[in-house]
PDB file of C-alpha atoms in Angstrom:
ATOM      1  CA  ARG A   1       0.061   0.057  -0.234  1.00  0.00           C
ATOM      2  CA  TYR A   2       1.218   3.112  -0.982  1.00  0.00           C
ATOM      3  CA  THR A   3       0.068   6.809   0.157  1.00  0.00           C
ATOM      4  CA  VAL A   4      -0.051   9.810  -1.966  1.00  0.00           C
ATOM      5  CA  ARG A   5       0.617  13.237  -0.396  1.00  0.00           C
ATOM      6  CA  VAL A   6      -0.397  16.418  -2.298  1.00  0.00           C
ATOM      7  CA  GLN A   7       0.544  19.791  -1.130  1.00  0.00           C
ATOM      8  CA  ALA A   8       1.016  23.250  -2.271  1.00  0.00           C
ATOM      9  CA  ILE A   9       4.796  24.436  -2.198  1.00  0.00           C
ATOM     10  CA  SER A  10       3.815  27.354   0.130  1.00  0.00           C
ATOM     11  CA  PHE A  11       1.988  25.046   2.489  1.00  0.00           C
ATOM     12  CA  GLU A  12      -1.059  27.463   1.970  1.00  0.00           C
ATOM     13  CA  GLY A  13      -4.329  27.101   0.009  1.00  0.00           C
ATOM     14  CA  SER A  14      -7.047  29.405  -1.552  1.00  0.00           C
ATOM     15  CA  PRO A  15     -10.403  28.641  -3.280  1.00  0.00           C
ATOM     16  CA  GLY A  16      -8.907  28.931  -6.456  1.00  0.00           C
ATOM     17  CA  ALA A  17      -6.218  26.309  -5.707  1.00  0.00           C
ATOM     18  CA  THR A  18      -7.916  23.295  -7.249  1.00  0.00           C
ATOM     19  CA  TYR A  19      -6.470  20.146  -8.698  1.00  0.00           C
ATOM     20  CA  ARG A  20      -7.212  16.844 -10.382  1.00  0.00           C
ATOM     21  CA  LEU A  21      -5.466  13.792  -9.256  1.00  0.00           C
ATOM     22  CA  THR A  22      -5.609  10.495 -11.191  1.00  0.00           C
ATOM     23  CA  LEU A  23      -4.423   7.205  -9.984  1.00  0.00           C
ATOM     24  CA  GLY A  24      -4.131   3.985 -11.837  1.00  0.00           C
ATOM     25  CA  ASP A  25      -2.201   2.355 -14.809  1.00  0.00           C
ATOM     26  CA  VAL A  26      -3.364   5.167 -16.948  1.00  0.00           C
ATOM     27  CA  PRO A  27      -1.707   5.586 -20.503  1.00  0.00           C
ATOM     28  CA  TYR A  28       0.535   8.617 -20.363  1.00  0.00           C
ATOM     29  CA  PRO A  29       1.566   8.801 -23.932  1.00  0.00           C
ATOM     30  CA  THR A  30       5.043  10.692 -24.593  1.00  0.00           C
ATOM     31  CA  ALA A  31       5.851  10.618 -28.438  1.00  0.00           C
ATOM     32  CA  VAL A  32       4.767   9.606 -31.720  1.00  0.00           C
ATOM     33  CA  PHE A  33       7.308   8.295 -34.447  1.00  0.00           C
ATOM     34  CA  PRO A  34       7.506   9.460 -36.933  1.00  0.00           C
ATOM     35  CA  ALA A  35       7.174  12.868 -35.667  1.00  0.00           C
ATOM     36  CA  GLY A  36       6.123  14.782 -38.691  1.00  0.00           C
ATOM     37  CA  ALA A  37       4.868  14.311 -42.289  1.00  0.00           C
ATOM     38  CA  ARG A  38       4.909  16.221 -45.723  1.00  0.00           C
ATOM     39  CA  ARG A  39       2.007  18.789 -45.785  1.00  0.00           C
ATOM     40  CA  GLY A  40      -0.862  17.518 -47.405  1.00  0.00           C
ATOM     41  CA  SER A  41      -0.157  13.688 -46.987  1.00  0.00           C
ATOM     42  CA  LYS A  42      -1.087  11.127 -44.343  1.00  0.00           C
ATOM     43  CA  VAL A  43       1.075   8.981 -42.161  1.00  0.00           C
ATOM     44  CA  GLU A  44       0.419   6.430 -39.579  1.00  0.00           C
ATOM     45  CA  VAL A  45       2.238   7.125 -36.390  1.00  0.00           C
ATOM     46  CA  THR A  46       3.178   4.721 -33.572  1.00  0.00           C
ATOM     47  CA  TYR A  47       2.658   6.070 -29.812  1.00  0.00           C
ATOM     48  CA  SER A  48       4.998   5.256 -27.078  1.00  0.00           C
ATOM     49  CA  GLY A  49       4.845   6.167 -23.172  1.00  0.00           C
ATOM     50  CA  PHE A  50       3.882   4.835 -19.904  1.00  0.00           C
ATOM     51  CA  ASN A  51       1.036   2.234 -20.052  1.00  0.00           C
ATOM     52  CA  VAL A  52       0.496   2.852 -23.774  1.00  0.00           C
ATOM     53  CA  PRO A  53      -1.264  -0.039 -25.326  1.00  0.00           C
ATOM     54  CA  LYS A  54       1.387  -2.065 -27.339  1.00  0.00           C
ATOM     55  CA  ASP A  55       1.217  -0.990 -31.050  1.00  0.00           C
ATOM     56  CA  ALA A  56      -1.082   1.945 -30.461  1.00  0.00           C
ATOM     57  CA  ARG A  57      -1.307   3.627 -34.255  1.00  0.00           C
ATOM     58  CA  LYS A  58      -3.343   6.348 -35.418  1.00  0.00           C
ATOM     59  CA  SER A  59      -3.309   7.971 -39.131  1.00  0.00           C
ATOM     60  CA  ILE A  60      -2.278  11.726 -38.962  1.00  0.00           C
ATOM     61  CA  ALA A  61      -3.278  13.879 -41.936  1.00  0.00           C
ATOM     62  CA  ALA A  62      -0.543  16.962 -42.251  1.00  0.00           C
ATOM     63  CA  GLN A  63      -2.992  19.428 -43.763  1.00  0.00           C
ATOM     64  CA  ASP A  64      -2.307  22.830 -41.937  1.00  0.00           C
ATOM     65  CA  PRO A  65      -0.978  25.274 -44.976  1.00  0.00           C
ATOM     66  CA  THR A  66       0.472  27.773 -42.819  1.00  0.00           C
ATOM     67  CA  ASN A  67       1.420  26.378 -39.442  1.00  0.00           C
ATOM     68  CA  PRO A  68       4.362  23.971 -39.735  1.00  0.00           C
ATOM     69  CA  TRP A  69       3.501  22.756 -35.999  1.00  0.00           C
ATOM     70  CA  GLN A  70       0.636  21.082 -34.971  1.00  0.00           C
ATOM     71  CA  SER A  71      -0.609  18.695 -32.182  1.00  0.00           C
ATOM     72  CA  VAL A  72      -1.853  15.157 -32.291  1.00  0.00           C
ATOM     73  CA  ARG A  73      -3.829  13.129 -29.548  1.00  0.00           C
ATOM     74  CA  PRO A  74      -4.056   9.229 -29.378  1.00  0.00           C
ATOM     75  CA  ASP A  75      -7.694   7.859 -29.821  1.00  0.00           C
ATOM     76  CA  PHE A  76      -7.271   5.193 -26.993  1.00  0.00           C
ATOM     77  CA  THR A  77      -9.346   5.851 -23.704  1.00  0.00           C
ATOM     78  CA  LEU A  78      -7.961   6.895 -20.155  1.00  0.00           C
ATOM     79  CA  THR A  79      -5.502   9.339 -21.305  1.00  0.00           C
ATOM     80  CA  ASP A  80      -4.912  12.703 -19.371  1.00  0.00           C
ATOM     81  CA  GLY A  81      -5.812  14.406 -22.602  1.00  0.00           C
ATOM     82  CA  ARG A  82      -2.563  15.939 -23.497  1.00  0.00           C
ATOM     83  CA  ASP A  83      -1.671  16.544 -27.090  1.00  0.00           C
ATOM     84  CA  LEU A  84       1.884  15.585 -28.567  1.00  0.00           C
ATOM     85  CA  PRO A  85       3.844  17.640 -30.972  1.00  0.00           C
ATOM     86  CA  PHE A  86       3.956  16.741 -34.979  1.00  0.00           C
ATOM     87  CA  VAL A  87       5.967  19.037 -37.598  1.00  0.00           C
ATOM     88  CA  THR A  88       4.705  19.110 -41.186  1.00  0.00           C
ATOM     89  CA  GLY A  89       7.034  20.031 -43.777  1.00  0.00           C
ATOM     90  CA  ASP A  90       7.376  20.939 -47.560  1.00  0.00           C
ATOM     91  CA  TYR A  91       9.582  18.091 -48.878  1.00  0.00           C
ATOM     92  CA  PRO A  92       9.299  14.492 -49.638  1.00  0.00           C
ATOM     93  CA  GLU A  93       9.777  12.406 -46.594  1.00  0.00           C
ATOM     94  CA  VAL A  94      11.554   9.145 -45.718  1.00  0.00           C
ATOM     95  CA  THR A  95      11.797   7.318 -42.216  1.00  0.00           C
ATOM     96  CA  GLU A  96      15.013   5.837 -41.012  1.00  0.00           C
ATOM     97  CA  ARG A  97      15.378   2.168 -40.940  1.00  0.00           C
ATOM     98  CA  GLU A  98      17.673   0.410 -38.832  1.00  0.00           C
ATOM     99  CA  PRO A  99      20.240  -0.831 -39.105  1.00  0.00           C
ATOM    100  CA  ASN A 100      21.805   2.557 -40.850  1.00  0.00           C
ATOM    101  CA  ASP A 101      24.612   2.808 -38.463  1.00  0.00           C
ATOM    102  CA  SER A 102      27.455   2.837 -41.330  1.00  0.00           C
ATOM    103  CA  PRO A 103      27.635   4.646 -44.917  1.00  0.00           C
ATOM    104  CA  GLU A 104      27.210   1.257 -46.414  1.00  0.00           C
ATOM    105  CA  ALA A 105      23.681   1.163 -44.883  1.00  0.00           C
ATOM    106  CA  ALA A 106      22.925   4.913 -45.262  1.00  0.00           C
ATOM    107  CA  THR A 107      19.283   5.806 -45.840  1.00  0.00           C
ATOM    108  CA  ALA A 108      19.174   7.783 -49.290  1.00  0.00           C
ATOM    109  CA  LEU A 109      17.546  10.962 -49.423  1.00  0.00           C
ATOM    110  CA  PRO A 110      15.520  11.833 -52.546  1.00  0.00           C
ATOM    111  CA  PHE A 111      17.292  15.462 -52.758  1.00  0.00           C
ATOM    112  CA  LEU A 112      17.071  17.414 -56.042  1.00  0.00           C
ATOM    113  CA  PHE A 113      19.059  20.437 -56.647  1.00  0.00           C
ATOM    114  CA  PRO A 114      17.949  23.274 -56.670  1.00  0.00           C
ATOM    115  CA  ASP A 115      14.326  21.909 -57.095  1.00  0.00           C
ATOM    116  CA  GLY A 116      13.533  20.341 -53.891  1.00  0.00           C
ATOM    117  CA  GLY A 117      14.789  18.925 -50.722  1.00  0.00           C
ATOM    118  CA  ALA A 118      14.137  15.849 -48.390  1.00  0.00           C
ATOM    119  CA  THR A 119      13.002  15.176 -44.727  1.00  0.00           C
ATOM    120  CA  ALA A 120      14.155  12.301 -42.756  1.00  0.00           C
ATOM    121  CA  ASN A 121      12.299  11.038 -39.589  1.00  0.00           C
ATOM    122  CA  GLY A 122      14.892   9.419 -37.229  1.00  0.00           C
ATOM    123  CA  ARG A 123      15.173   8.271 -33.447  1.00  0.00           C
ATOM    124  CA  PHE A 124      18.114   7.314 -31.565  1.00  0.00           C
ATOM    125  CA  ASP A 125      17.000   3.927 -30.138  1.00  0.00           C
ATOM    126  CA  ARG A 126      19.863   3.033 -28.095  1.00  0.00           C
ATOM    127  CA  PRO A 127      22.900   5.050 -26.287  1.00  0.00           C
ATOM    128  CA  GLY A 128      25.672   5.638 -28.868  1.00  0.00           C
ATOM    129  CA  ASP A 129      23.191   4.836 -31.883  1.00  0.00           C
ATOM    130  CA  THR A 130      24.517   6.722 -35.098  1.00  0.00           C
ATOM    131  CA  ASP A 131      22.132   7.390 -38.153  1.00  0.00           C
ATOM    132  CA  TRP A 132      23.578   7.709 -41.661  1.00  0.00           C
ATOM    133  CA  TYR A 133      22.172   9.124 -44.673  1.00  0.00           C
ATOM    134  CA  ARG A 134      23.278   9.569 -48.461  1.00  0.00           C
ATOM    135  CA  VAL A 135      22.649  12.452 -50.698  1.00  0.00           C
ATOM    136  CA  THR A 136      24.074  12.904 -54.325  1.00  0.00           C
ATOM    137  CA  LEU A 137      25.417  16.244 -55.297  1.00  0.00           C
ATOM    138  CA  LYS A 138      27.335  17.785 -58.180  1.00  0.00           C
ATOM    139  CA  LYS A 139      30.367  20.043 -57.904  1.00  0.00           C
ATOM    140  CA  GLY A 140      29.231  23.507 -56.531  1.00  0.00           C
ATOM    141  CA  GLU A 141      25.625  22.153 -55.539  1.00  0.00           C
ATOM    142  CA  GLY A 142      25.088  23.169 -51.916  1.00  0.00           C
ATOM    143  CA  VAL A 143      22.646  21.555 -49.131  1.00  0.00           C
ATOM    144  CA  LEU A 144      21.342  23.118 -46.185  1.00  0.00           C
ATOM    145  CA  LEU A 145      21.209  20.444 -43.222  1.00  0.00           C
ATOM    146  CA  GLU A 146      18.795  21.346 -40.343  1.00  0.00           C
ATOM    147  CA  ILE A 147      17.750  19.215 -37.534  1.00  0.00           C
ATOM    148  CA  THR A 148      14.526  19.765 -35.842  1.00  0.00           C
ATOM    149  CA  ALA A 149      14.338  18.154 -32.346  1.00  0.00           C
ATOM    150  CA  GLN A 150      14.263  20.377 -29.370  1.00  0.00           C
ATOM    151  CA  ARG A 151      12.520  23.207 -31.497  1.00  0.00           C
ATOM    152  CA  HIS A 152       9.067  22.327 -31.763  1.00  0.00           C
ATOM    153  CA  LEU A 153       9.104  18.525 -30.962  1.00  0.00           C
ATOM    154  CA  ARG A 154      10.219  18.976 -27.407  1.00  0.00           C
ATOM    155  CA  SER A 155      12.680  16.286 -27.853  1.00  0.00           C
ATOM    156  CA  PRO A 156      15.432  15.928 -25.604  1.00  0.00           C
ATOM    157  CA  VAL A 157      18.420  15.247 -27.999  1.00  0.00           C
ATOM    158  CA  ASP A 158      21.274  17.186 -28.615  1.00  0.00           C
ATOM    159  CA  THR A 159      22.547  16.263 -32.128  1.00  0.00           C
ATOM    160  CA  LEU A 160      25.530  16.640 -34.004  1.00  0.00           C
ATOM    161  CA  VAL A 161      25.806  16.659 -37.741  1.00  0.00           C
ATOM    162  CA  ALA A 162      28.649  15.780 -39.984  1.00  0.00           C
ATOM    163  CA  VAL A 163      29.162  15.486 -43.794  1.00  0.00           C
ATOM    164  CA  PHE A 164      31.939  13.010 -44.994  1.00  0.00           C
ATOM    165  CA  ASP A 165      33.084  11.997 -48.533  1.00  0.00           C
ATOM    166  CA  THR A 166      33.019   8.374 -50.156  1.00  0.00           C
ATOM    167  CA  ALA A 167      36.709   7.954 -48.806  1.00  0.00           C
ATOM    168  CA  GLY A 168      35.397   8.490 -44.997  1.00  0.00           C
ATOM    169  CA  LYS A 169      37.002  11.960 -45.007  1.00  0.00           C
ATOM    170  CA  GLN A 170      35.059  14.288 -42.856  1.00  0.00           C
ATOM    171  CA  LEU A 171      34.629  17.446 -44.772  1.00  0.00           C
ATOM    172  CA  ALA A 172      32.339  19.374 -42.345  1.00  0.00           C
ATOM    173  CA  GLU A 173      30.253  19.448 -39.012  1.00  0.00           C
ATOM    174  CA  ASN A 174      28.160  21.248 -36.732  1.00  0.00           C
ATOM    175  CA  ASP A 175      26.923  20.815 -33.129  1.00  0.00           C
ATOM    176  CA  ASP A 176      24.718  23.392 -32.021  1.00  0.00           C
ATOM    177  CA  GLY A 177      23.307  25.729 -34.897  1.00  0.00           C
ATOM    178  CA  ALA A 178      23.892  29.379 -33.870  1.00  0.00           C
ATOM    179  CA  ILE A 179      20.813  30.424 -36.044  1.00  0.00           C
ATOM    180  CA  PHE A 180      18.873  28.781 -33.536  1.00  0.00           C
ATOM    181  CA  SER A 181      19.729  30.216 -30.150  1.00  0.00           C
ATOM    182  CA  GLY A 182      18.370  32.849 -28.454  1.00  0.00           C
ATOM    183  CA  GLN A 183      14.830  34.421 -27.654  1.00  0.00           C
ATOM    184  CA  CYS A 184      13.872  34.373 -31.312  1.00  0.00           C
ATOM    185  CA  GLU A 185      13.692  30.592 -31.910  1.00  0.00           C
ATOM    186  CA  HIS A 186      12.749  29.070 -28.589  1.00  0.00           C
ATOM    187  CA  ASP A 187      12.172  29.765 -24.726  1.00  0.00           C
ATOM    188  CA  PHE A 188      15.794  28.404 -24.292  1.00  0.00           C
ATOM    189  CA  PRO A 189      18.750  28.160 -26.586  1.00  0.00           C
ATOM    190  CA  SER A 190      18.404  25.157 -28.960  1.00  0.00           C
ATOM    191  CA  GLY A 191      21.036  22.624 -29.335  1.00  0.00           C
ATOM    192  CA  ASP A 192      19.612  21.520 -32.979  1.00  0.00           C
ATOM    193  CA  SER A 193      22.011  21.406 -35.464  1.00  0.00           C
ATOM    194  CA  ARG A 194      22.426  23.416 -38.705  1.00  0.00           C
ATOM    195  CA  LEU A 195      24.934  23.022 -41.341  1.00  0.00           C
ATOM    196  CA  GLU A 196      25.710  24.457 -44.854  1.00  0.00           C
ATOM    197  CA  PHE A 197      27.637  22.373 -47.083  1.00  0.00           C
ATOM    198  CA  THR A 198      28.773  22.900 -50.642  1.00  0.00           C
ATOM    199  CA  ALA A 199      30.048  19.886 -52.786  1.00  0.00           C
ATOM    200  CA  PRO A 200      33.480  19.706 -53.946  1.00  0.00           C
ATOM    201  CA  ALA A 201      33.137  17.410 -56.522  1.00  0.00           C
ATOM    202  CA  ASP A 202      30.400  15.136 -58.093  1.00  0.00           C
ATOM    203  CA  GLY A 203      29.391  12.184 -55.903  1.00  0.00           C
ATOM    204  CA  ASP A 204      27.718  10.823 -53.173  1.00  0.00           C
ATOM    205  CA  TYR A 205      28.177  12.360 -49.623  1.00  0.00           C
ATOM    206  CA  PHE A 206      27.258  10.819 -46.262  1.00  0.00           C
ATOM    207  CA  VAL A 207      25.450  12.533 -43.521  1.00  0.00           C
ATOM    208  CA  ARG A 208      26.002  11.195 -40.013  1.00  0.00           C
ATOM    209  CA  VAL A 209      23.658  12.210 -37.006  1.00  0.00           C
ATOM    210  CA  THR A 210      24.844  11.336 -33.497  1.00  0.00           C
ATOM    211  CA  GLU A 211      23.553  12.288 -30.227  1.00  0.00           C
ATOM    212  CA  GLN A 212      25.878  14.185 -27.562  1.00  0.00           C
ATOM    213  CA  GLY A 213      24.234  13.613 -24.234  1.00  0.00           C
ATOM    214  CA  GLY A 214      23.601   9.590 -24.212  1.00  0.00           C
ATOM    215  CA  VAL A 215      19.865   9.981 -24.653  1.00  0.00           C
ATOM    216  CA  ALA A 216      18.032   7.286 -26.464  1.00  0.00           C
ATOM    217  CA  GLY A 217      14.682   5.608 -26.530  1.00  0.00           C
ATOM    218  CA  PRO A 218      11.029   6.479 -27.904  1.00  0.00           C
ATOM    219  CA  ARG A 219      11.239  10.079 -27.101  1.00  0.00           C
ATOM    220  CA  ALA A 220      14.708  10.780 -28.750  1.00  0.00           C
ATOM    221  CA  VAL A 221      13.255  11.703 -32.141  1.00  0.00           C
ATOM    222  CA  TYR A 222      14.321  14.128 -34.490  1.00  0.00           C
ATOM    223  CA  ARG A 223      13.665  15.434 -38.154  1.00  0.00           C
ATOM    224  CA  LEU A 224      16.830  16.090 -40.522  1.00  0.00           C
ATOM    225  CA  THR A 225      15.796  18.141 -43.456  1.00  0.00           C
ATOM    226  CA  ALA A 226      18.072  18.527 -46.726  1.00  0.00           C
ATOM    227  CA  ALA A 227      17.285  21.695 -48.670  1.00  0.00           C
ATOM    228  CA  PRO A 228      19.029  23.295 -51.598  1.00  0.00           C
ATOM    229  CA  LEU A 229      21.260  26.234 -50.243  1.00  0.00           C
ATOM    230  CA  VAL A 230      20.093  28.863 -52.142  1.00  0.00           C
ATOM    231  CA  PRO A 231      20.145  32.586 -51.082  1.00  0.00           C
ATOM    232  CA  ASP A 232      16.988  32.673 -48.850  1.00  0.00           C
ATOM    233  CA  PHE A 233      15.878  34.313 -45.226  1.00  0.00           C
ATOM    234  CA  ARG A 234      13.599  33.591 -42.419  1.00  0.00           C
ATOM    235  CA  LEU A 235      11.794  36.118 -40.086  1.00  0.00           C
ATOM    236  CA  HIS A 236      11.453  35.728 -36.221  1.00  0.00           C
ATOM    237  CA  GLN A 237       9.372  38.183 -34.414  1.00  0.00           C
ATOM    238  CA  TRP A 238       8.978  38.581 -30.577  1.00  0.00           C
ATOM    239  CA  PRO A 239       7.296  39.192 -28.347  1.00  0.00           C
ATOM    240  CA  ASP A 240       4.409  37.049 -29.615  1.00  0.00           C
ATOM    241  CA  ALA A 241       1.992  39.242 -27.995  1.00  0.00           C
ATOM    242  CA  VAL A 242       2.442  43.324 -28.042  1.00  0.00           C
ATOM    243  CA  PRO A 243       0.129  45.106 -25.764  1.00  0.00           C
ATOM    244  CA  VAL A 244      -1.635  48.243 -27.114  1.00  0.00           C
ATOM    245  CA  TRP A 245      -2.341  50.729 -24.337  1.00  0.00           C
ATOM    246  CA  GLY A 246      -5.336  52.866 -26.045  1.00  0.00           C
ATOM    247  CA  PRO A 247      -5.721  55.762 -28.729  1.00  0.00           C
ATOM    248  CA  GLY A 248      -2.678  57.720 -29.434  1.00  0.00           C
ATOM    249  CA  SER A 249      -0.335  55.112 -28.046  1.00  0.00           C
ATOM    250  CA  THR A 250       2.272  52.936 -29.529  1.00  0.00           C
ATOM    251  CA  SER A 251       3.965  49.532 -29.399  1.00  0.00           C
ATOM    252  CA  ALA A 252       7.002  47.952 -30.910  1.00  0.00           C
ATOM    253  CA  PHE A 253       8.458  44.409 -31.650  1.00  0.00           C
ATOM    254  CA  VAL A 254      11.645  43.108 -32.591  1.00  0.00           C
ATOM    255  CA  ILE A 255      12.111  41.344 -36.381  1.00  0.00           C
ATOM    256  CA  GLN A 256      15.141  39.177 -36.633  1.00  0.00           C
ATOM    257  CA  VAL A 257      16.194  38.366 -40.047  1.00  0.00           C
ATOM    258  CA  GLN A 258      18.519  35.219 -40.551  1.00  0.00           C
ATOM    259  CA  ARG A 259      19.935  34.761 -44.081  1.00  0.00           C
ATOM    260  CA  TRP A 260      21.998  32.012 -45.478  1.00  0.00           C
ATOM    261  CA  GLY A 261      23.214  31.121 -49.144  1.00  0.00           C
ATOM    262  CA  GLY A 262      25.090  34.389 -49.597  1.00  0.00           C
ATOM    263  CA  LEU A 263      21.789  36.486 -49.600  1.00  0.00           C
ATOM    264  CA  LYS A 264      22.760  40.297 -49.990  1.00  0.00           C
ATOM    265  CA  GLY A 265      20.878  43.526 -49.922  1.00  0.00           C
ATOM    266  CA  ASP A 266      18.248  45.358 -47.521  1.00  0.00           C
ATOM    267  CA  ILE A 267      14.876  43.625 -46.631  1.00  0.00           C
ATOM    268  CA  THR A 268      12.022  46.048 -46.293  1.00  0.00           C
ATOM    269  CA  LEU A 269       9.495  45.124 -43.704  1.00  0.00           C
ATOM    270  CA  ARG A 270       6.040  46.714 -42.998  1.00  0.00           C
ATOM    271  CA  VAL A 271       2.877  45.690 -41.027  1.00  0.00           C
ATOM    272  CA  GLU A 272      -0.083  45.346 -43.484  1.00  0.00           C
ATOM    273  CA  GLY A 273      -4.044  44.620 -42.631  1.00  0.00           C
ATOM    274  CA  LEU A 274      -4.177  47.022 -39.963  1.00  0.00           C
ATOM    275  CA  PRO A 275      -7.765  48.117 -39.123  1.00  0.00           C
ATOM    276  CA  ALA A 276      -9.055  51.568 -40.073  1.00  0.00           C
ATOM    277  CA  GLY A 277      -7.159  54.529 -38.014  1.00  0.00           C
ATOM    278  CA  TRP A 278      -4.017  52.307 -37.386  1.00  0.00           C
ATOM    279  CA  LYS A 279      -0.820  53.129 -38.520  1.00  0.00           C
ATOM    280  CA  GLY A 280       2.246  50.991 -39.056  1.00  0.00           C
ATOM    281  CA  SER A 281       5.915  51.576 -39.701  1.00  0.00           C
ATOM    282  CA  VAL A 282       8.331  50.416 -42.183  1.00  0.00           C
ATOM    283  CA  GLY A 283      11.633  48.964 -41.272  1.00  0.00           C
ATOM    284  CA  VAL A 284      14.585  48.031 -43.189  1.00  0.00           C
ATOM    285  CA  ALA A 285      16.666  45.087 -42.352  1.00  0.00           C
ATOM    286  CA  GLY A 286      20.365  45.665 -43.332  1.00  0.00           C
ATOM    287  CA  GLU A 287      22.575  42.678 -43.704  1.00  0.00           C
ATOM    288  CA  ALA A 288      23.288  42.948 -39.751  1.00  0.00           C
ATOM    289  CA  GLY A 289      20.102  41.190 -39.795  1.00  0.00           C
ATOM    290  CA  TYR A 290      17.631  43.718 -37.638  1.00  0.00           C
TER     291      TYR A 290
END
């Protein structure tokens, strides 16, 4: 017999200090795999977690045309009602198949420069697990490799991405993508990897994804996206809620521009679609990024 004690940290109470306590063999889902799908497609995911029924599956439709993040909820009963993150992408997707822990067993990415990229759904099944992927490039073609794990998926993994040639020589690597750090991307600095690579010659190149903290298991999921490395940019705005204190007042927020692929020149930003009587300023983001 076990006794459960519930108390407030302050050792006080109030009429509004209500709670619900559930006891029993209640399913507590913690992850789905694969953790995403191409927008407009359907994929069958497998749920995992405490007391989750074995082989619990559900068909998920990745339909939202504007938001890359959506939440999914299992169909089985007696859950706590929690949603799990699921990310949609723009490119064809593959799911890693073990064993792929060597270049010879690498999962091929359907990458086509400059028309389209690919996204791979991976998971570190055991400590020290290594996942390999293969991409074919011509001399001078570039690929942008991005990991989504801590961002959006709330995965605990800390990834390292490296690129090798067919001779086994390491050509590039990245641990934590600097573009993901800071307030603009997450509520804490992200350890997701990001690597820009340009092929020095025609041929196959191998992408190795490893985990730096010893994390493994059903929650240790990630998404690797390989996109053509072309001049482009991304906007991040914060805070996400800007108060307006009445007529005659002003409010401001920050827009950070993140560039890659050698993008040059200024970018003009303006607020459009405001109600009648509202005015928005015009800002110019130089190459410094703001």
